[in-house]
Short mmCIF file of C-alpha atoms and ligand atoms in Angstrom, two decimals:
data_model
loop_
_atom_site.label_atom_id
_atom_site.label_comp_id
_atom_site.label_asym_id
_atom_site.label_seq_id
_atom_site.Cartn_x
_atom_site.Cartn_y
_atom_site.Cartn_z
CA MET A 1 -150.82 10.92 -132.71
CA ALA A 2 -153.47 9.00 -130.79
CA GLY A 3 -151.77 10.01 -127.53
CA VAL A 4 -151.80 13.71 -128.47
CA GLN A 5 -155.46 13.52 -129.47
CA GLU A 6 -156.27 11.80 -126.19
CA ALA A 7 -154.40 14.41 -124.17
CA ARG A 8 -156.44 17.14 -125.86
CA GLU A 9 -159.71 15.36 -125.10
CA GLY A 10 -158.62 14.97 -121.49
CA ASP A 11 -157.62 18.63 -121.27
CA LYS A 12 -161.00 19.69 -122.69
CA GLN A 13 -162.72 17.76 -119.91
CA GLY A 14 -160.39 19.31 -117.35
CA TRP A 15 -158.87 16.00 -116.23
CA ARG A 16 -155.45 16.25 -114.75
CA ARG A 17 -152.54 14.33 -116.16
CA PRO A 18 -149.54 13.46 -114.03
CA GLN A 19 -146.09 14.86 -114.55
CA LEU A 20 -143.98 11.82 -115.29
CA ARG A 21 -143.89 9.58 -112.16
CA GLU A 22 -145.18 12.46 -110.03
CA ARG A 23 -147.21 10.04 -107.92
CA ARG A 24 -147.24 6.37 -107.21
CA VAL A 25 -149.95 3.76 -106.94
CA LEU A 26 -149.62 0.52 -105.02
CA VAL A 27 -151.39 -2.61 -106.23
CA PHE A 28 -152.07 -5.83 -104.32
CA PRO A 29 -153.63 -8.63 -106.41
CA LEU A 30 -155.24 -11.79 -105.06
CA PRO A 31 -152.66 -14.44 -105.94
CA PHE A 32 -154.65 -16.43 -108.52
CA GLN A 33 -154.17 -16.21 -112.27
CA GLY A 34 -157.63 -14.83 -113.06
CA HIS A 35 -157.10 -12.03 -110.50
CA ILE A 36 -153.39 -11.33 -111.09
CA ASN A 37 -153.81 -10.71 -114.83
CA PRO A 38 -156.32 -7.82 -114.66
CA MET A 39 -154.54 -6.21 -111.69
CA LEU A 40 -151.20 -6.11 -113.51
CA GLN A 41 -152.95 -4.93 -116.68
CA LEU A 42 -154.44 -2.04 -114.68
CA ALA A 43 -150.98 -1.33 -113.22
CA ASP A 44 -149.58 -1.26 -116.75
CA VAL A 45 -152.31 1.14 -117.94
CA LEU A 46 -151.62 3.50 -115.02
CA HIS A 47 -147.86 3.29 -115.56
CA ALA A 48 -148.37 4.18 -119.21
CA ARG A 49 -150.26 7.29 -118.03
CA GLY A 50 -147.22 8.43 -116.07
CA LEU A 51 -147.78 6.97 -112.60
CA ALA A 52 -145.13 4.96 -110.78
CA VAL A 53 -146.25 1.50 -109.63
CA THR A 54 -145.32 -0.71 -106.68
CA VAL A 55 -146.71 -4.24 -106.70
CA LEU A 56 -147.26 -5.95 -103.36
CA HIS A 57 -147.54 -9.69 -103.69
CA THR A 58 -147.86 -12.73 -101.50
CA ARG A 59 -145.36 -15.57 -101.26
CA PHE A 60 -148.13 -17.94 -102.29
CA ASN A 61 -148.16 -17.91 -106.13
CA ALA A 62 -145.43 -15.26 -105.95
CA LEU A 63 -144.94 -13.02 -108.99
CA ASP A 64 -141.68 -12.77 -110.90
CA PRO A 65 -140.34 -9.18 -110.67
CA ALA A 66 -138.00 -9.85 -113.61
CA LEU A 67 -141.05 -9.89 -115.91
CA HIS A 68 -141.90 -6.29 -114.96
CA PRO A 69 -138.70 -4.27 -114.55
CA GLU A 70 -140.78 -1.08 -114.77
CA PHE A 71 -142.53 -1.80 -111.43
CA ALA A 72 -141.14 -2.02 -107.90
CA PHE A 73 -142.07 -5.27 -106.12
CA VAL A 74 -142.54 -5.97 -102.42
CA SER A 75 -143.13 -9.49 -101.12
CA VAL A 76 -145.57 -9.73 -98.20
CA PRO A 77 -145.92 -12.79 -95.93
CA ASP A 78 -149.40 -14.24 -96.46
CA GLY A 79 -149.47 -16.73 -93.56
CA VAL A 80 -151.35 -19.38 -95.56
CA PRO A 81 -150.59 -22.75 -93.90
CA ALA A 82 -148.79 -25.15 -96.26
CA GLU A 83 -151.55 -27.78 -96.15
CA VAL A 84 -154.23 -25.19 -97.02
CA ALA A 85 -152.07 -23.89 -99.89
CA ALA A 86 -151.58 -27.45 -101.15
CA THR A 87 -155.07 -28.90 -100.77
CA GLY A 88 -157.52 -26.10 -99.88
CA THR A 89 -160.12 -24.62 -102.20
CA ILE A 90 -159.60 -21.07 -103.45
CA ILE A 91 -162.10 -19.97 -100.78
CA ASP A 92 -160.12 -21.78 -98.05
CA ILE A 93 -157.00 -19.97 -99.19
CA ILE A 94 -158.75 -16.58 -99.27
CA VAL A 95 -160.11 -17.15 -95.75
CA ALA A 96 -156.74 -18.38 -94.39
CA MET A 97 -154.91 -15.44 -95.96
CA ASN A 98 -157.28 -12.87 -94.47
CA VAL A 99 -157.21 -14.51 -91.03
CA ALA A 100 -153.41 -14.62 -91.00
CA MET A 101 -153.07 -11.07 -92.31
CA GLU A 102 -155.47 -9.70 -89.71
CA ALA A 103 -153.65 -11.54 -86.91
CA SER A 104 -150.16 -10.39 -87.89
CA PRO A 105 -148.68 -6.90 -88.25
CA ALA A 106 -146.78 -8.00 -91.40
CA VAL A 107 -149.04 -6.32 -94.01
CA GLY A 108 -149.16 -3.05 -92.06
CA GLU A 109 -145.39 -3.09 -91.65
CA ALA A 110 -144.84 -3.80 -95.36
CA LEU A 111 -147.19 -0.95 -96.31
CA ALA A 112 -145.57 1.42 -93.80
CA SER A 113 -142.12 0.74 -95.18
CA VAL A 114 -143.32 1.24 -98.77
CA LEU A 115 -144.90 4.57 -97.76
CA ALA A 116 -141.74 5.65 -95.95
CA ASP A 117 -139.50 5.00 -98.96
CA GLU A 118 -138.34 8.48 -99.90
CA GLY A 119 -136.60 7.22 -103.01
CA GLN A 120 -140.04 6.74 -104.61
CA PRO A 121 -142.77 9.25 -105.55
CA ARG A 122 -145.45 9.77 -102.91
CA ALA A 123 -148.07 7.01 -102.87
CA ALA A 124 -151.59 8.20 -103.70
CA CYS A 125 -153.54 5.02 -103.02
CA LEU A 126 -153.57 1.25 -102.94
CA PHE A 127 -155.54 -0.89 -105.42
CA ILE A 128 -156.66 -4.15 -103.87
CA ASP A 129 -158.56 -7.17 -104.96
CA ALA A 130 -162.03 -7.17 -103.36
CA ASN A 131 -161.13 -10.38 -101.52
CA LEU A 132 -158.44 -8.64 -99.48
CA LEU A 133 -160.38 -6.94 -96.68
CA ALA A 134 -157.45 -7.59 -94.32
CA VAL A 135 -155.22 -5.44 -96.55
CA GLN A 136 -157.83 -2.69 -96.69
CA LYS A 137 -157.92 -2.60 -92.89
CA ALA A 138 -154.12 -2.38 -92.67
CA ALA A 139 -154.10 0.46 -95.24
CA ALA A 140 -156.89 2.34 -93.41
CA ALA A 141 -154.84 2.23 -90.19
CA LEU A 142 -152.08 4.07 -92.06
CA GLY A 143 -154.44 6.60 -93.64
CA LEU A 144 -153.83 5.19 -97.13
CA PRO A 145 -156.96 5.22 -99.36
CA THR A 146 -157.84 1.92 -101.02
CA LEU A 147 -159.51 1.50 -104.40
CA VAL A 148 -160.93 -1.86 -105.39
CA LEU A 149 -160.39 -3.54 -108.73
CA ARG A 150 -163.21 -6.01 -109.32
CA THR A 151 -161.78 -8.62 -111.66
CA GLY A 152 -165.18 -10.23 -112.35
CA SER A 153 -168.21 -8.80 -114.13
CA ALA A 154 -170.52 -6.05 -112.87
CA ALA A 155 -173.34 -8.64 -112.86
CA CYS A 156 -171.28 -10.78 -110.52
CA LEU A 157 -170.72 -7.91 -108.09
CA GLY A 158 -174.45 -7.13 -108.23
CA CYS A 159 -175.10 -10.76 -107.30
CA PHE A 160 -172.76 -10.45 -104.28
CA PHE A 161 -174.65 -7.35 -103.11
CA ALA A 162 -177.94 -9.23 -103.54
CA TYR A 163 -176.82 -12.31 -101.59
CA PRO A 164 -178.69 -11.51 -98.34
CA MET A 165 -181.87 -10.85 -100.36
CA LEU A 166 -181.37 -14.07 -102.35
CA TYR A 167 -181.35 -16.04 -99.07
CA GLN A 168 -184.21 -14.07 -97.60
CA LYS A 169 -186.41 -14.72 -100.64
CA GLY A 170 -185.51 -18.42 -100.79
CA TYR A 171 -183.57 -18.41 -104.08
CA LEU A 172 -180.58 -19.66 -102.10
CA PRO A 173 -179.43 -22.16 -101.11
CA PRO A 174 -180.38 -23.52 -104.55
CA GLN A 175 -183.06 -26.22 -104.56
CA GLU A 176 -182.90 -28.88 -107.26
CA SER A 177 -186.54 -28.20 -108.25
CA GLN A 178 -185.95 -24.46 -108.71
CA LEU A 179 -182.75 -24.38 -110.73
CA TYR A 180 -184.41 -22.97 -113.85
CA MET A 181 -186.56 -20.48 -111.96
CA PRO A 182 -185.81 -16.87 -113.02
CA VAL A 183 -184.38 -14.56 -110.37
CA ASN A 184 -186.70 -11.65 -111.08
CA GLU A 185 -184.50 -9.15 -109.25
CA LEU A 186 -181.39 -10.02 -111.32
CA PRO A 187 -182.41 -10.66 -114.93
CA PRO A 188 -181.36 -12.65 -116.96
CA LEU A 189 -180.15 -14.91 -114.14
CA ARG A 190 -181.89 -18.08 -113.05
CA VAL A 191 -181.22 -19.84 -109.75
CA ARG A 192 -178.67 -22.14 -111.42
CA ASP A 193 -176.68 -19.12 -112.64
CA LEU A 194 -176.15 -17.58 -109.20
CA PHE A 195 -172.68 -17.55 -107.64
CA THR A 196 -172.21 -20.85 -105.81
CA SER A 197 -169.44 -23.29 -105.05
CA SER A 198 -170.00 -27.03 -104.75
CA LYS A 199 -166.66 -27.45 -102.99
CA ASN A 200 -167.50 -25.11 -100.09
CA SER A 201 -170.37 -24.86 -97.62
CA HIS A 202 -173.04 -22.23 -98.36
CA GLU A 203 -172.20 -20.58 -95.06
CA LYS A 204 -168.53 -20.21 -95.99
CA VAL A 205 -169.41 -18.73 -99.39
CA ARG A 206 -171.84 -16.29 -97.76
CA ARG A 207 -169.20 -15.09 -95.32
CA VAL A 208 -166.61 -14.54 -98.05
CA LEU A 209 -169.08 -12.65 -100.26
CA ALA A 210 -170.20 -10.50 -97.31
CA ARG A 211 -166.56 -9.49 -96.79
CA ILE A 212 -166.23 -8.61 -100.49
CA THR A 213 -169.33 -6.41 -100.20
CA GLU A 214 -167.87 -4.73 -97.11
CA THR A 215 -164.55 -4.10 -98.87
CA VAL A 216 -166.29 -2.53 -101.85
CA LYS A 217 -168.69 -0.41 -99.76
CA TYR A 218 -165.89 1.13 -97.70
CA CYS A 219 -163.30 1.71 -100.41
CA SER A 220 -162.48 5.09 -101.93
CA GLY A 221 -163.32 4.08 -105.50
CA LEU A 222 -164.21 1.09 -107.62
CA VAL A 223 -162.86 -0.02 -110.97
CA ILE A 224 -164.53 -2.95 -112.73
CA ASN A 225 -162.94 -4.92 -115.54
CA THR A 226 -165.89 -4.58 -117.88
CA CYS A 227 -167.18 -1.93 -120.25
CA GLU A 228 -170.32 0.17 -120.54
CA THR A 229 -171.54 -1.50 -123.70
CA LEU A 230 -171.47 -5.01 -122.20
CA GLU A 231 -173.13 -4.27 -118.87
CA THR A 232 -175.01 -0.97 -119.03
CA THR A 233 -177.85 -1.96 -116.68
CA GLU A 234 -175.64 -3.92 -114.30
CA LEU A 235 -173.27 -0.96 -113.93
CA GLN A 236 -176.15 1.41 -113.30
CA ARG A 237 -177.46 -0.87 -110.55
CA ILE A 238 -174.07 -0.85 -108.85
CA ARG A 239 -173.76 2.93 -109.11
CA ASP A 240 -177.24 3.30 -107.60
CA GLU A 241 -176.33 1.01 -104.74
CA LEU A 242 -172.95 2.47 -103.81
CA ASP A 243 -172.07 5.85 -102.44
CA LEU A 244 -168.58 6.10 -103.92
CA PRO A 245 -166.83 9.02 -105.64
CA VAL A 246 -165.92 6.84 -108.64
CA VAL A 247 -167.36 3.61 -110.07
CA LEU A 248 -165.55 3.10 -113.35
CA ALA A 249 -165.83 0.48 -116.08
CA ALA A 250 -162.31 0.53 -117.51
CA GLY A 251 -162.13 -2.76 -119.37
CA PRO A 252 -161.37 -5.02 -121.03
CA LEU A 253 -158.08 -4.12 -119.36
CA HIS A 254 -156.01 -6.57 -121.42
CA LYS A 255 -156.89 -4.50 -124.50
CA LEU A 256 -155.83 -1.23 -122.86
CA SER A 257 -152.61 -2.64 -121.46
CA SER A 258 -149.65 -2.66 -123.82
CA LYS A 259 -148.49 -5.99 -122.38
CA SER A 260 -150.61 -9.02 -123.02
CA THR A 261 -148.19 -11.31 -121.19
CA GLY A 262 -145.93 -10.97 -118.19
CA SER A 263 -148.20 -12.12 -115.39
CA SER A 264 -148.60 -15.76 -116.29
CA LEU A 265 -147.79 -18.18 -113.46
CA LEU A 266 -147.05 -20.94 -115.99
CA ASP A 267 -144.80 -20.76 -119.06
CA GLN A 268 -146.86 -20.03 -122.13
CA ASP A 269 -146.11 -22.31 -125.06
CA TYR A 270 -145.66 -20.04 -128.09
CA SER A 271 -145.04 -22.96 -130.46
CA CYS A 272 -148.82 -23.18 -130.80
CA ILE A 273 -148.87 -19.85 -132.65
CA GLU A 274 -146.62 -21.32 -135.36
CA TRP A 275 -148.97 -24.31 -135.51
CA LEU A 276 -151.98 -21.98 -135.82
CA ASP A 277 -150.18 -20.24 -138.70
CA THR A 278 -150.46 -23.52 -140.65
CA GLN A 279 -154.24 -23.86 -140.13
CA LEU A 280 -157.08 -22.49 -142.25
CA SER A 281 -158.88 -19.31 -141.26
CA ARG A 282 -161.52 -19.84 -138.51
CA SER A 283 -161.04 -23.63 -138.59
CA VAL A 284 -159.57 -24.28 -135.13
CA LEU A 285 -161.46 -24.81 -131.89
CA TYR A 286 -159.46 -23.51 -128.91
CA VAL A 287 -160.15 -25.48 -125.72
CA SER A 288 -159.18 -24.33 -122.24
CA PHE A 289 -160.75 -24.60 -118.81
CA GLY A 290 -158.78 -21.80 -117.17
CA SER A 291 -156.41 -21.95 -114.23
CA LEU A 292 -158.55 -23.62 -111.55
CA ALA A 293 -161.37 -25.74 -113.01
CA SER A 294 -160.83 -29.50 -113.06
CA MET A 295 -162.45 -32.74 -114.23
CA ASP A 296 -162.15 -36.44 -113.43
CA SER A 297 -160.39 -38.90 -115.71
CA HIS A 298 -163.67 -40.17 -117.18
CA GLU A 299 -164.71 -36.63 -118.19
CA PHE A 300 -161.22 -36.08 -119.58
CA MET A 301 -161.62 -39.16 -121.83
CA GLU A 302 -165.01 -37.90 -123.01
CA VAL A 303 -163.57 -34.49 -123.92
CA ALA A 304 -160.65 -36.18 -125.70
CA TRP A 305 -162.95 -38.36 -127.83
CA GLY A 306 -165.45 -35.57 -128.39
CA LEU A 307 -162.65 -33.44 -129.85
CA ALA A 308 -161.21 -36.32 -131.86
CA ASN A 309 -164.58 -37.37 -133.29
CA SER A 310 -165.62 -33.82 -134.23
CA GLY A 311 -163.21 -33.91 -137.16
CA HIS A 312 -162.19 -30.30 -136.44
CA PRO A 313 -158.68 -29.03 -135.83
CA PHE A 314 -158.28 -28.11 -132.17
CA LEU A 315 -155.78 -26.60 -129.75
CA TRP A 316 -156.34 -27.99 -126.25
CA VAL A 317 -154.75 -26.66 -123.06
CA VAL A 318 -154.25 -29.48 -120.56
CA ARG A 319 -152.60 -27.73 -117.63
CA PRO A 320 -151.13 -29.58 -114.63
CA GLY A 321 -154.00 -30.30 -112.22
CA LEU A 322 -156.75 -30.21 -114.87
CA VAL A 323 -157.47 -33.91 -114.34
CA GLN A 324 -158.11 -34.62 -110.66
CA ASP A 325 -157.26 -38.30 -110.53
CA LEU A 326 -154.39 -38.53 -113.00
CA ASP A 327 -150.75 -37.82 -112.20
CA GLY A 328 -149.44 -37.35 -115.70
CA LEU A 329 -151.15 -37.05 -119.04
CA ASP A 330 -152.75 -40.32 -120.03
CA PHE A 331 -154.54 -40.10 -123.36
CA PRO A 332 -156.85 -42.92 -124.42
CA ASP A 333 -155.46 -45.60 -126.75
CA GLY A 334 -155.74 -44.57 -130.37
CA PHE A 335 -156.31 -40.89 -129.51
CA GLU A 336 -152.99 -39.62 -130.78
CA ILE A 337 -153.39 -41.40 -134.12
CA ALA A 338 -156.99 -40.17 -134.44
CA ILE A 339 -155.95 -36.53 -134.06
CA GLU A 340 -152.69 -36.62 -136.01
CA GLY A 341 -152.06 -33.43 -137.93
CA ARG A 342 -155.27 -31.94 -136.59
CA GLY A 343 -155.03 -31.76 -132.81
CA ASN A 344 -152.48 -29.94 -130.70
CA VAL A 345 -152.32 -30.45 -126.92
CA ILE A 346 -150.23 -28.03 -124.86
CA ARG A 347 -149.68 -27.31 -121.16
CA TRP A 348 -150.46 -23.57 -121.15
CA ALA A 349 -151.14 -21.14 -123.98
CA PRO A 350 -150.54 -17.47 -124.69
CA GLN A 351 -154.35 -17.29 -124.62
CA GLN A 352 -154.85 -13.71 -125.76
CA GLU A 353 -152.64 -14.26 -128.82
CA VAL A 354 -154.38 -17.57 -129.54
CA LEU A 355 -157.85 -16.00 -129.45
CA ALA A 356 -156.65 -13.14 -131.66
CA HIS A 357 -155.27 -15.57 -134.26
CA ASN A 358 -157.13 -15.74 -137.54
CA ALA A 359 -157.17 -19.57 -137.52
CA VAL A 360 -159.27 -19.72 -134.31
CA GLY A 361 -163.00 -20.01 -135.00
CA GLY A 362 -164.40 -21.05 -131.61
CA PHE A 363 -163.60 -21.44 -127.93
CA LEU A 364 -164.68 -24.28 -125.63
CA THR A 365 -164.28 -22.52 -122.29
CA HIS A 366 -165.05 -22.85 -118.58
CA SER A 367 -166.41 -19.26 -118.82
CA GLY A 368 -164.06 -17.54 -116.37
CA TRP A 369 -164.57 -13.81 -116.69
CA ASN A 370 -161.13 -13.12 -118.22
CA SER A 371 -161.56 -15.86 -120.79
CA THR A 372 -165.03 -14.53 -121.61
CA LEU A 373 -163.76 -10.97 -122.07
CA GLU A 374 -160.76 -12.13 -124.09
CA SER A 375 -162.99 -14.15 -126.42
CA ILE A 376 -165.52 -11.32 -126.84
CA SER A 377 -162.68 -8.87 -127.56
CA GLU A 378 -161.59 -11.02 -130.52
CA GLY A 379 -165.07 -11.86 -131.79
CA VAL A 380 -164.68 -15.59 -131.06
CA PRO A 381 -167.96 -17.42 -130.31
CA MET A 382 -168.02 -19.84 -127.37
CA ILE A 383 -169.19 -23.22 -126.16
CA CYS A 384 -169.52 -22.65 -122.41
CA ARG A 385 -168.85 -25.37 -119.89
CA PRO A 386 -169.11 -23.48 -116.57
CA GLN A 387 -168.27 -25.22 -113.34
CA SER A 388 -168.57 -22.93 -110.35
CA ALA A 389 -168.35 -19.42 -108.88
CA ASP A 390 -169.25 -16.72 -111.45
CA GLN A 391 -168.81 -19.03 -114.44
CA MET A 392 -172.49 -20.01 -114.67
CA MET A 393 -173.61 -16.39 -114.83
CA ASN A 394 -170.94 -15.51 -117.37
CA ALA A 395 -172.21 -18.38 -119.54
CA ARG A 396 -175.77 -17.10 -119.11
CA TYR A 397 -174.80 -13.66 -120.39
CA VAL A 398 -172.87 -15.20 -123.31
CA GLU A 399 -175.90 -17.24 -124.35
CA ASP A 400 -178.87 -15.11 -123.41
CA THR A 401 -177.75 -11.47 -123.36
CA TRP A 402 -175.05 -11.29 -126.01
CA GLY A 403 -175.98 -14.37 -128.09
CA VAL A 404 -172.32 -15.17 -128.81
CA GLY A 405 -172.29 -18.78 -127.64
CA PHE A 406 -174.22 -21.48 -125.82
CA GLU A 407 -173.88 -23.66 -122.79
CA LEU A 408 -173.00 -27.33 -122.96
CA GLU A 409 -175.23 -28.68 -120.19
CA GLY A 410 -175.43 -31.97 -118.30
CA LYS A 411 -172.87 -34.75 -118.13
CA LEU A 412 -169.76 -34.45 -120.29
CA GLU A 413 -170.28 -37.07 -123.00
CA ARG A 414 -168.31 -37.45 -126.21
CA GLY A 415 -171.40 -37.46 -128.47
CA LYS A 416 -172.72 -34.23 -126.94
CA ILE A 417 -169.33 -32.56 -127.17
CA GLU A 418 -168.96 -33.59 -130.80
CA SER A 419 -172.37 -32.20 -131.77
CA ALA A 420 -171.78 -28.98 -129.81
CA ILE A 421 -168.55 -28.47 -131.76
CA ARG A 422 -170.31 -29.09 -135.06
CA LYS A 423 -173.09 -26.69 -134.06
CA LEU A 424 -170.61 -23.92 -133.30
CA MET A 425 -168.15 -24.51 -136.13
CA ASN A 426 -170.42 -25.62 -139.03
CA GLY A 427 -174.05 -24.95 -138.20
CA LYS A 428 -176.32 -22.04 -139.08
CA GLU A 429 -176.77 -21.24 -135.38
CA GLY A 430 -172.99 -21.15 -134.97
CA ALA A 431 -172.69 -18.81 -137.97
CA ASP A 432 -175.26 -16.46 -136.40
CA MET A 433 -173.34 -16.49 -133.13
CA ARG A 434 -170.15 -15.71 -135.04
CA ASP A 435 -171.85 -12.74 -136.71
CA ARG A 436 -173.06 -11.44 -133.36
CA ALA A 437 -169.60 -12.00 -131.88
CA LYS A 438 -168.13 -9.83 -134.66
CA GLU A 439 -170.61 -7.06 -133.90
CA LEU A 440 -169.94 -7.27 -130.17
CA LYS A 441 -166.20 -7.13 -130.78
CA LYS A 442 -166.74 -3.90 -132.70
CA LYS A 443 -168.84 -2.37 -129.89
CA VAL A 444 -166.21 -3.29 -127.30
CA ALA A 445 -163.47 -1.88 -129.53
CA ASP A 446 -165.43 1.40 -129.66
CA CYS A 447 -165.23 1.62 -125.84
CA LEU A 448 -161.45 1.39 -126.17
CA GLU A 449 -161.13 4.22 -128.73
CA SER A 450 -159.58 7.45 -127.47
CA CYS A 451 -163.02 8.95 -126.74
CA GLY A 452 -164.59 5.63 -125.84
CA SER A 453 -166.09 4.97 -122.41
CA SER A 454 -163.23 2.80 -121.11
CA GLN A 455 -160.54 5.33 -122.08
CA ILE A 456 -162.59 8.09 -120.48
CA ALA A 457 -162.89 5.91 -117.36
CA VAL A 458 -159.08 5.66 -117.22
CA ASP A 459 -158.76 9.44 -117.69
CA LYS A 460 -161.14 9.99 -114.80
CA LEU A 461 -159.34 7.41 -112.71
CA VAL A 462 -155.92 9.04 -113.21
CA SER A 463 -157.35 12.45 -112.42
CA TYR A 464 -159.02 11.05 -109.29
CA ILE A 465 -155.78 9.36 -108.18
CA LEU A 466 -153.96 12.69 -108.49
CA SER A 467 -156.60 14.33 -106.33
CA LEU A 468 -156.00 11.92 -103.42
C1 UDX B 1 -160.97 -17.70 -111.85
C2 UDX B 1 -162.38 -18.26 -111.88
O1 UDX B 1 -162.36 -19.58 -112.39
C3 UDX B 1 -163.25 -17.39 -112.75
O2 UDX B 1 -164.56 -17.87 -112.71
C4 UDX B 1 -163.23 -15.97 -112.27
O3 UDX B 1 -163.99 -15.19 -113.17
C5 UDX B 1 -161.80 -15.47 -112.18
O4 UDX B 1 -161.02 -16.36 -111.40
P1 UDX B 1 -159.65 -18.64 -114.02
O5 UDX B 1 -160.08 -20.05 -113.85
O6 UDX B 1 -158.23 -18.37 -113.88
O7 UDX B 1 -160.41 -17.63 -113.10
O8 UDX B 1 -160.22 -18.19 -115.46
P2 UDX B 1 -160.19 -16.81 -116.20
O9 UDX B 1 -160.90 -15.72 -115.47
O10 UDX B 1 -160.70 -17.08 -117.54
O11 UDX B 1 -158.66 -16.40 -116.24
C6 UDX B 1 -157.70 -17.23 -116.81
C7 UDX B 1 -156.56 -16.38 -117.31
O12 UDX B 1 -155.47 -17.23 -117.62
C8 UDX B 1 -156.93 -15.61 -118.58
O13 UDX B 1 -156.45 -14.28 -118.51
C9 UDX B 1 -156.21 -16.37 -119.67
O14 UDX B 1 -155.74 -15.58 -120.73
C10 UDX B 1 -155.04 -16.99 -118.94
N1 UDX B 1 -154.67 -18.26 -119.57
C11 UDX B 1 -155.54 -19.31 -119.60
C12 UDX B 1 -153.44 -18.36 -120.17
O15 UDX B 1 -152.65 -17.41 -120.16
N2 UDX B 1 -153.13 -19.54 -120.76
C13 UDX B 1 -153.94 -20.60 -120.81
O16 UDX B 1 -153.56 -21.63 -121.37
C14 UDX B 1 -155.21 -20.49 -120.20
#
């Protein structure tokens, strides 16, 4: 019934709907978990609206076509040297990939052969990650329009656009003495919240962000994985700045997509859901630092004891590579006994299902944008432990704008972790954050209703795709 109602609303507005698989969209995600997930969710949403989908993907972090039999898959050589893939930062890999793709005809050839495939519906456009300027150039040479999916927040994109100004006005590079100074042009951000990376030179970060800005400015349309209610002002600023036919807030995409899984690079351990079933409502702290963030073995020990000493049940994701200087998992002596029956440590979780579970009452997170959106969507308040990139600004919005969590600042120490957990899970402040998280969840859910802003954004997007 919801589908019929939606179709009527769309018809009233005069948006076109595709005949089944009348047209095709191509999608090319950046091959990192936090970028792959929203791109495949968008692909799923468009497929559900009747469009055919072809996924182009790199050999680095290659996707598994068997998980998406409904899509066609094309593997594209990425040219990332093995040593960069093994030891480079994410920025090194993005730079190497773009350099190699611009130097070789491989992407253009792959796109040309996809376009020439007469067994498939005609391709309308290519969705790319904003980091893939090289792919945009190859598509432009073939006359194929590109649309960008921004997998981060609208605030983050606004910060990229503002980067030259931030340098010009002396906010960047960040000075120790100015970290808490407000950035008046980008409220509520302070200097410490701006996009930075301690593992890369400022110059390298600037160059990569300038290329993202170029990709977005010259695309044929922009979709952002956010929603109007979360980032009204930030979206308006972007619309004012860009001269694009469509700038659409169509998120949180994982809530619009019918598939919550299927794009995970690691196997998700579903046994934790059975374990959560045995726990009391809102009693469990979920702990995960995403797919890229890491810590040293001392910090790891502090987190372990902070969790153990808090007395709360917890579910902790310790993925391979989380601890920089440890080969295998090495828990402190006495830890396993201290957490018996109360703590569950797993390699990788079905995170969206975990956050949606009634037993989960809080999330200790690195504040990646997907994790933030997934937590907000389920009304779960957060302890934020941001590390780099956009994570600091996401944490700032969580604490200051939405009031659904707080940042754990300074060195990671067991005593501080323990009291932060108590504050979130037992304290009055934590209860207030939980109440606000419930209200925010409701507002986001409204955007996803059939006449909500995110559904309307998808209607407009489909209609626009058909017009290309
Ligand atoms: C990276 C950057 O760290 C982040 O700042 C940026 O916003 C996006 O790119 P990542 O570290 O992967 O992201 O974090 P996040 O954006 O939160 O994405 C992680 C994804 O992995 C989420 O969709 C989450 O559901 C999934 N995940 C995480 C799992 O499926 N299982 C887990 O155990 C942990």
